[in-house]
Amino acid sequence: MGGGADGNVLPEPAPVAGFTAEEVARAQRQVKAMLVASRLAPAMLERGDAGAFVRLFAPSGRAHLRTELRREPWPVSLATRIAPGSRLLPVAPKVRGTMRAEPGDRQGELRIRTNYVFAYAFDVDDPSRARAPLDLVTMLRADVSFVLARGDRWRKADQGFHFDGSDSFVYSMACGPLRDEGLLAPAYLDQRTGPPSDRRPPTAGVLRPHPSDPARGLLWSPRGGVSSPRHGAM
């Protein structure tokens, strides 16, 4: 894993569905900026300030995105926030993953799929509270797809990037802040039973869409991560 934005190494661009290699490279750089703004920027992590992130999208999609980012609990599948009272170590989160470009569903669309793991290292006042390394490091895997609309067939307000779908999985975290608020906090804040281990992720939990009616929100079960339903496509 690399530190911060440097850990997000872009693939070699190639022409895709009417987009030149240079245009694909530009799109990849824009998506990288979105990942930095949503998962690594202190303004987002510490305050939930999504202004820089929202401005990277097409004008017609910004209002919807702002609405999503005002929801409670916080939509962790879209962006990362740290729970109040917790603080990260003064080091950049570690990042590792992949990005690929492919044709969109319609002419003039380019889809960028991303799959990244972000590791957030937390500070602790009393080191004895951490019984294993993962008590201090929360891991978040985000699978996010973006679609770029380009060309005369699109209204000016629609030209640019749109969310195409997202899903996330979090482990080695405190269950309460994630379950109740969608926020990350270190696993040592949870009381757990059993011997410590350097190899196992500490017990966590999972949030999943309601099985019969996703509109009713997310259900909690005592497992090891968080999944969120897909968010709006263009």
mmCIF file of C-alpha atoms in Angstrom, residues 8-229:
data_model
loop_
_atom_site.group_PDB
_atom_site.id
_atom_site.type_symbol
_atom_site.label_atom_id
_atom_site.label_comp_id
_atom_site.label_asym_id
_atom_site.label_seq_id
_atom_site.Cartn_x
_atom_site.Cartn_y
_atom_site.Cartn_z
ATOM 1 C CA ASN A 8 -3.419 5.553 -6.151
ATOM 2 C CA VAL A 9 -1.289 4.635 -9.163
ATOM 3 C CA LEU A 10 -3.184 5.145 -12.401
ATOM 4 C CA PRO A 11 -3.166 2.505 -15.146
ATOM 5 C CA GLU A 12 -1.678 3.131 -18.557
ATOM 6 C CA PRO A 13 -4.468 4.746 -20.606
ATOM 7 C CA ALA A 14 -5.714 3.289 -23.875
ATOM 8 C CA PRO A 15 -8.424 4.392 -26.323
ATOM 9 C CA VAL A 16 -11.939 3.332 -25.271
ATOM 10 C CA ALA A 17 -15.190 3.643 -27.244
ATOM 11 C CA GLY A 18 -14.443 6.870 -29.084
ATOM 12 C CA PHE A 19 -12.357 8.373 -26.276
ATOM 13 C CA THR A 20 -8.686 8.839 -27.101
ATOM 14 C CA ALA A 21 -5.947 7.614 -24.779
ATOM 15 C CA GLU A 22 -5.332 11.228 -23.757
ATOM 16 C CA GLU A 23 -9.020 11.714 -22.923
ATOM 17 C CA VAL A 24 -9.053 8.477 -20.919
ATOM 18 C CA ALA A 25 -5.948 9.606 -19.028
ATOM 19 C CA ARG A 26 -7.638 12.911 -18.210
ATOM 20 C CA ALA A 27 -10.737 11.071 -16.975
ATOM 21 C CA GLN A 28 -8.607 8.805 -14.791
ATOM 22 C CA ARG A 29 -6.919 11.828 -13.221
ATOM 23 C CA GLN A 30 -10.325 13.358 -12.507
ATOM 24 C CA VAL A 31 -11.526 10.161 -10.846
ATOM 25 C CA LYS A 32 -8.354 10.045 -8.777
ATOM 26 C CA ALA A 33 -9.153 13.578 -7.603
ATOM 27 C CA MET A 34 -12.647 12.373 -6.618
ATOM 28 C CA LEU A 35 -11.196 9.534 -4.556
ATOM 29 C CA VAL A 36 -8.801 11.914 -2.821
ATOM 30 C CA ALA A 37 -11.605 14.390 -2.091
ATOM 31 C CA SER A 38 -13.971 11.702 -0.775
ATOM 32 C CA ARG A 39 -11.596 9.380 1.114
ATOM 33 C CA LEU A 40 -8.374 11.228 1.960
ATOM 34 C CA ALA A 41 -8.939 14.997 2.219
ATOM 35 C CA PRO A 42 -8.897 16.281 5.836
ATOM 36 C CA ALA A 43 -11.861 18.556 5.097
ATOM 37 C CA MET A 44 -14.002 15.509 4.320
ATOM 38 C CA LEU A 45 -12.542 13.168 6.928
ATOM 39 C CA GLU A 46 -12.695 15.586 9.839
ATOM 40 C CA ARG A 47 -15.618 17.902 9.040
ATOM 41 C CA GLY A 48 -17.666 16.277 6.307
ATOM 42 C CA ASP A 49 -17.001 19.301 4.096
ATOM 43 C CA ALA A 50 -18.004 17.895 0.703
ATOM 44 C CA GLY A 51 -17.769 21.092 -1.350
ATOM 45 C CA ALA A 52 -14.580 20.208 -3.230
ATOM 46 C CA PHE A 53 -15.878 16.694 -3.894
ATOM 47 C CA VAL A 54 -19.267 17.780 -5.228
ATOM 48 C CA ARG A 55 -17.731 20.337 -7.589
ATOM 49 C CA LEU A 56 -15.956 17.542 -9.473
ATOM 50 C CA PHE A 57 -19.293 16.248 -10.832
ATOM 51 C CA ALA A 58 -21.513 17.413 -13.676
ATOM 52 C CA PRO A 59 -23.669 20.402 -12.658
ATOM 53 C CA SER A 60 -26.935 18.492 -13.066
ATOM 54 C CA GLY A 61 -25.890 15.841 -10.541
ATOM 55 C CA ARG A 62 -24.597 18.057 -7.764
ATOM 56 C CA ALA A 63 -27.893 18.751 -5.997
ATOM 57 C CA HIS A 64 -28.636 15.027 -5.697
ATOM 58 C CA LEU A 65 -25.143 14.368 -4.383
ATOM 59 C CA ARG A 66 -25.451 17.128 -1.781
ATOM 60 C CA THR A 67 -28.733 15.578 -0.641
ATOM 61 C CA GLU A 68 -27.101 12.159 -0.283
ATOM 62 C CA LEU A 69 -24.259 13.657 1.751
ATOM 63 C CA ARG A 70 -26.714 15.263 4.172
ATOM 64 C CA ARG A 71 -28.363 11.951 5.007
ATOM 65 C CA GLU A 72 -28.130 10.291 8.402
ATOM 66 C CA PRO A 73 -26.401 8.011 8.923
ATOM 67 C CA TRP A 74 -23.532 9.315 6.819
ATOM 68 C CA PRO A 75 -23.313 7.466 3.444
ATOM 69 C CA VAL A 76 -19.999 5.677 3.926
ATOM 70 C CA SER A 77 -20.290 4.129 0.453
ATOM 71 C CA LEU A 78 -19.839 7.642 -0.994
ATOM 72 C CA ALA A 79 -17.262 9.234 1.287
ATOM 73 C CA THR A 80 -15.391 8.715 4.557
ATOM 74 C CA ARG A 81 -15.792 10.622 7.807
ATOM 75 C CA ILE A 82 -14.100 10.097 11.162
ATOM 76 C CA ALA A 83 -16.273 9.970 14.279
ATOM 77 C CA PRO A 84 -16.002 12.936 16.679
ATOM 78 C CA GLY A 85 -13.634 12.136 19.516
ATOM 79 C CA SER A 86 -11.442 9.923 17.336
ATOM 80 C CA ARG A 87 -8.376 11.201 15.547
ATOM 81 C CA LEU A 88 -6.047 9.836 12.921
ATOM 82 C CA LEU A 89 -2.301 9.605 13.304
ATOM 83 C CA PRO A 90 -0.462 12.396 11.437
ATOM 84 C CA VAL A 91 0.277 10.103 8.498
ATOM 85 C CA ALA A 92 -1.562 9.749 5.208
ATOM 86 C CA PRO A 93 -3.977 6.797 4.987
ATOM 87 C CA LYS A 94 -2.579 3.879 3.013
ATOM 88 C CA VAL A 95 -4.197 3.160 -0.350
ATOM 89 C CA ARG A 96 -4.128 0.199 -2.721
ATOM 90 C CA GLY A 97 -6.411 -0.823 -5.548
ATOM 91 C CA THR A 98 -7.289 -0.734 -9.213
ATOM 92 C CA MET A 99 -9.006 1.496 -11.744
ATOM 93 C CA ARG A 100 -10.205 0.568 -15.210
ATOM 94 C CA ALA A 101 -11.902 2.371 -18.081
ATOM 95 C CA GLU A 102 -14.604 0.783 -20.237
ATOM 96 C CA PRO A 103 -17.389 1.864 -22.589
ATOM 97 C CA GLY A 104 -20.516 3.309 -21.027
ATOM 98 C CA ASP A 105 -24.010 2.122 -21.858
ATOM 99 C CA ARG A 106 -24.659 4.924 -24.345
ATOM 100 C CA GLN A 107 -22.730 6.738 -27.018
ATOM 101 C CA GLY A 108 -20.545 9.460 -25.576
ATOM 102 C CA GLU A 109 -20.167 7.725 -22.196
ATOM 103 C CA LEU A 110 -17.001 6.457 -20.541
ATOM 104 C CA ARG A 111 -17.271 4.353 -17.388
ATOM 105 C CA ILE A 112 -14.445 4.334 -14.832
ATOM 106 C CA ARG A 113 -14.623 1.504 -12.289
ATOM 107 C CA THR A 114 -12.550 1.737 -9.115
ATOM 108 C CA ASN A 115 -11.793 -0.817 -6.410
ATOM 109 C CA TYR A 116 -9.621 0.523 -3.587
ATOM 110 C CA VAL A 117 -8.770 -0.311 0.002
ATOM 111 C CA PHE A 118 -8.056 2.583 2.370
ATOM 112 C CA ALA A 119 -6.317 1.970 5.710
ATOM 113 C CA TYR A 120 -6.884 4.638 8.375
ATOM 114 C CA ALA A 121 -4.453 4.567 11.331
ATOM 115 C CA PHE A 122 -5.897 6.033 14.541
ATOM 116 C CA ASP A 123 -4.115 7.630 17.463
ATOM 117 C CA VAL A 124 -4.703 6.377 21.013
ATOM 118 C CA ASP A 125 -4.025 8.116 24.323
ATOM 119 C CA ASP A 126 -3.550 4.854 26.238
ATOM 120 C CA PRO A 127 -1.642 2.274 24.142
ATOM 121 C CA SER A 128 -2.695 -0.513 26.522
ATOM 122 C CA ARG A 129 -6.228 -0.272 25.110
ATOM 123 C CA ALA A 130 -4.994 -1.649 21.783
ATOM 124 C CA ARG A 131 -4.590 -5.420 22.066
ATOM 125 C CA ALA A 132 -3.752 -6.058 18.397
ATOM 126 C CA PRO A 133 -2.461 -3.879 15.531
ATOM 127 C CA LEU A 134 -5.846 -3.857 13.823
ATOM 128 C CA ASP A 135 -7.359 -2.287 16.927
ATOM 129 C CA LEU A 136 -5.812 0.951 15.639
ATOM 130 C CA VAL A 137 -6.227 0.544 11.863
ATOM 131 C CA THR A 138 -9.648 0.643 10.226
ATOM 132 C CA MET A 139 -9.875 -0.754 6.702
ATOM 133 C CA LEU A 140 -12.421 0.418 4.137
ATOM 134 C CA ARG A 141 -12.868 -1.131 0.706
ATOM 135 C CA ALA A 142 -14.795 1.020 -1.754
ATOM 136 C CA ASP A 143 -16.027 -0.204 -5.135
ATOM 137 C CA VAL A 144 -17.229 2.911 -6.950
ATOM 138 C CA SER A 145 -18.195 3.397 -10.584
ATOM 139 C CA PHE A 146 -18.326 6.762 -12.355
ATOM 140 C CA VAL A 147 -19.663 7.635 -15.810
ATOM 141 C CA LEU A 148 -18.334 10.529 -17.872
ATOM 142 C CA ALA A 149 -20.827 12.067 -20.333
ATOM 143 C CA ARG A 150 -19.240 13.951 -23.204
ATOM 144 C CA GLY A 151 -20.392 15.333 -26.534
ATOM 145 C CA ASP A 152 -23.168 17.296 -28.199
ATOM 146 C CA ARG A 153 -25.885 14.751 -27.417
ATOM 147 C CA TRP A 154 -25.705 15.771 -23.752
ATOM 148 C CA ARG A 155 -27.049 18.986 -22.300
ATOM 149 C CA LYS A 156 -24.289 21.246 -21.040
ATOM 150 C CA ALA A 157 -25.405 20.678 -17.447
ATOM 151 C CA ASP A 158 -25.128 16.899 -17.956
ATOM 152 C CA GLN A 159 -21.621 16.955 -19.384
ATOM 153 C CA GLY A 160 -19.121 15.691 -16.846
ATOM 154 C CA PHE A 161 -19.002 12.911 -14.289
ATOM 155 C CA HIS A 162 -21.954 11.164 -12.639
ATOM 156 C CA PHE A 163 -22.142 8.469 -9.980
ATOM 157 C CA ASP A 164 -22.874 5.091 -11.548
ATOM 158 C CA GLY A 165 -22.962 2.980 -8.371
ATOM 159 C CA SER A 166 -21.072 2.322 -5.162
ATOM 160 C CA ASP A 167 -20.584 -0.333 -2.538
ATOM 161 C CA SER A 168 -18.343 -0.399 0.516
ATOM 162 C CA PHE A 169 -17.105 -2.795 3.159
ATOM 163 C CA VAL A 170 -15.552 -1.711 6.448
ATOM 164 C CA TYR A 171 -13.771 -3.899 8.956
ATOM 165 C CA SER A 172 -11.634 -3.535 12.067
ATOM 166 C CA MET A 173 -13.724 -0.629 13.349
ATOM 167 C CA ALA A 174 -15.873 0.378 16.312
ATOM 168 C CA CYS A 175 -19.360 -0.908 15.553
ATOM 169 C CA GLY A 176 -21.450 1.774 17.252
ATOM 170 C CA PRO A 177 -20.310 4.876 15.341
ATOM 171 C CA LEU A 178 -20.569 3.043 12.016
ATOM 172 C CA ARG A 179 -23.949 1.493 12.770
ATOM 173 C CA ASP A 180 -25.549 4.626 14.196
ATOM 174 C CA GLU A 181 -23.831 7.440 12.292
ATOM 175 C CA GLY A 182 -21.924 5.954 9.347
ATOM 176 C CA LEU A 183 -18.646 7.230 10.838
ATOM 177 C CA LEU A 184 -15.303 5.489 11.348
ATOM 178 C CA ALA A 185 -13.689 4.983 14.739
ATOM 179 C CA PRO A 186 -10.975 2.549 15.877
ATOM 180 C CA ALA A 187 -11.886 -0.967 16.949
ATOM 181 C CA TYR A 188 -10.297 -0.631 20.398
ATOM 182 C CA LEU A 189 -13.303 1.466 21.459
ATOM 183 C CA ASP A 190 -15.448 -1.686 21.366
ATOM 184 C CA GLN A 191 -15.441 -4.197 24.181
ATOM 185 C CA ARG A 192 -14.745 -7.673 22.820
ATOM 186 C CA THR A 193 -14.208 -11.128 24.220
ATOM 187 C CA GLY A 194 -11.554 -13.674 23.307
ATOM 188 C CA PRO A 195 -7.768 -13.488 23.171
ATOM 189 C CA PRO A 196 -6.060 -10.813 21.088
ATOM 190 C CA SER A 197 -4.499 -11.812 17.787
ATOM 191 C CA ASP A 198 -2.187 -10.059 15.348
ATOM 192 C CA ARG A 199 -3.801 -11.892 12.440
ATOM 193 C CA ARG A 200 -7.550 -11.628 12.897
ATOM 194 C CA PRO A 201 -9.612 -8.508 12.270
ATOM 195 C CA PRO A 202 -11.423 -7.588 15.499
ATOM 196 C CA THR A 203 -15.120 -8.376 15.648
ATOM 197 C CA ALA A 204 -17.166 -5.813 13.777
ATOM 198 C CA GLY A 205 -20.590 -5.571 12.172
ATOM 199 C CA VAL A 206 -22.400 -5.266 8.894
ATOM 200 C CA LEU A 207 -25.134 -2.978 7.573
ATOM 201 C CA ARG A 208 -27.235 -4.291 4.693
ATOM 202 C CA PRO A 209 -30.309 -3.053 2.807
ATOM 203 C CA HIS A 210 -33.629 -4.232 4.207
ATOM 204 C CA PRO A 211 -34.353 -7.564 2.425
ATOM 205 C CA SER A 212 -37.950 -6.751 1.469
ATOM 206 C CA ASP A 213 -37.906 -2.960 1.148
ATOM 207 C CA PRO A 214 -34.571 -1.139 0.602
ATOM 208 C CA ALA A 215 -36.346 2.186 1.132
ATOM 209 C CA ARG A 216 -36.704 1.264 4.812
ATOM 210 C CA GLY A 217 -32.967 1.699 5.232
ATOM 211 C CA LEU A 218 -30.188 -0.535 6.516
ATOM 212 C CA LEU A 219 -30.330 -3.407 8.992
ATOM 213 C CA TRP A 220 -27.607 -4.205 11.520
ATOM 214 C CA SER A 221 -26.157 -7.666 12.124
ATOM 215 C CA PRO A 222 -23.037 -8.646 14.113
ATOM 216 C CA ARG A 223 -20.560 -9.422 11.367
ATOM 217 C CA GLY A 224 -17.480 -7.803 9.903
ATOM 218 C CA GLY A 225 -18.261 -4.944 7.556
ATOM 219 C CA VAL A 226 -20.701 -2.535 5.985
ATOM 220 C CA SER A 227 -22.501 -2.745 2.666
ATOM 221 C CA SER A 228 -24.562 0.033 1.184
ATOM 222 C CA PRO A 229 -27.061 -0.015 -1.669
#
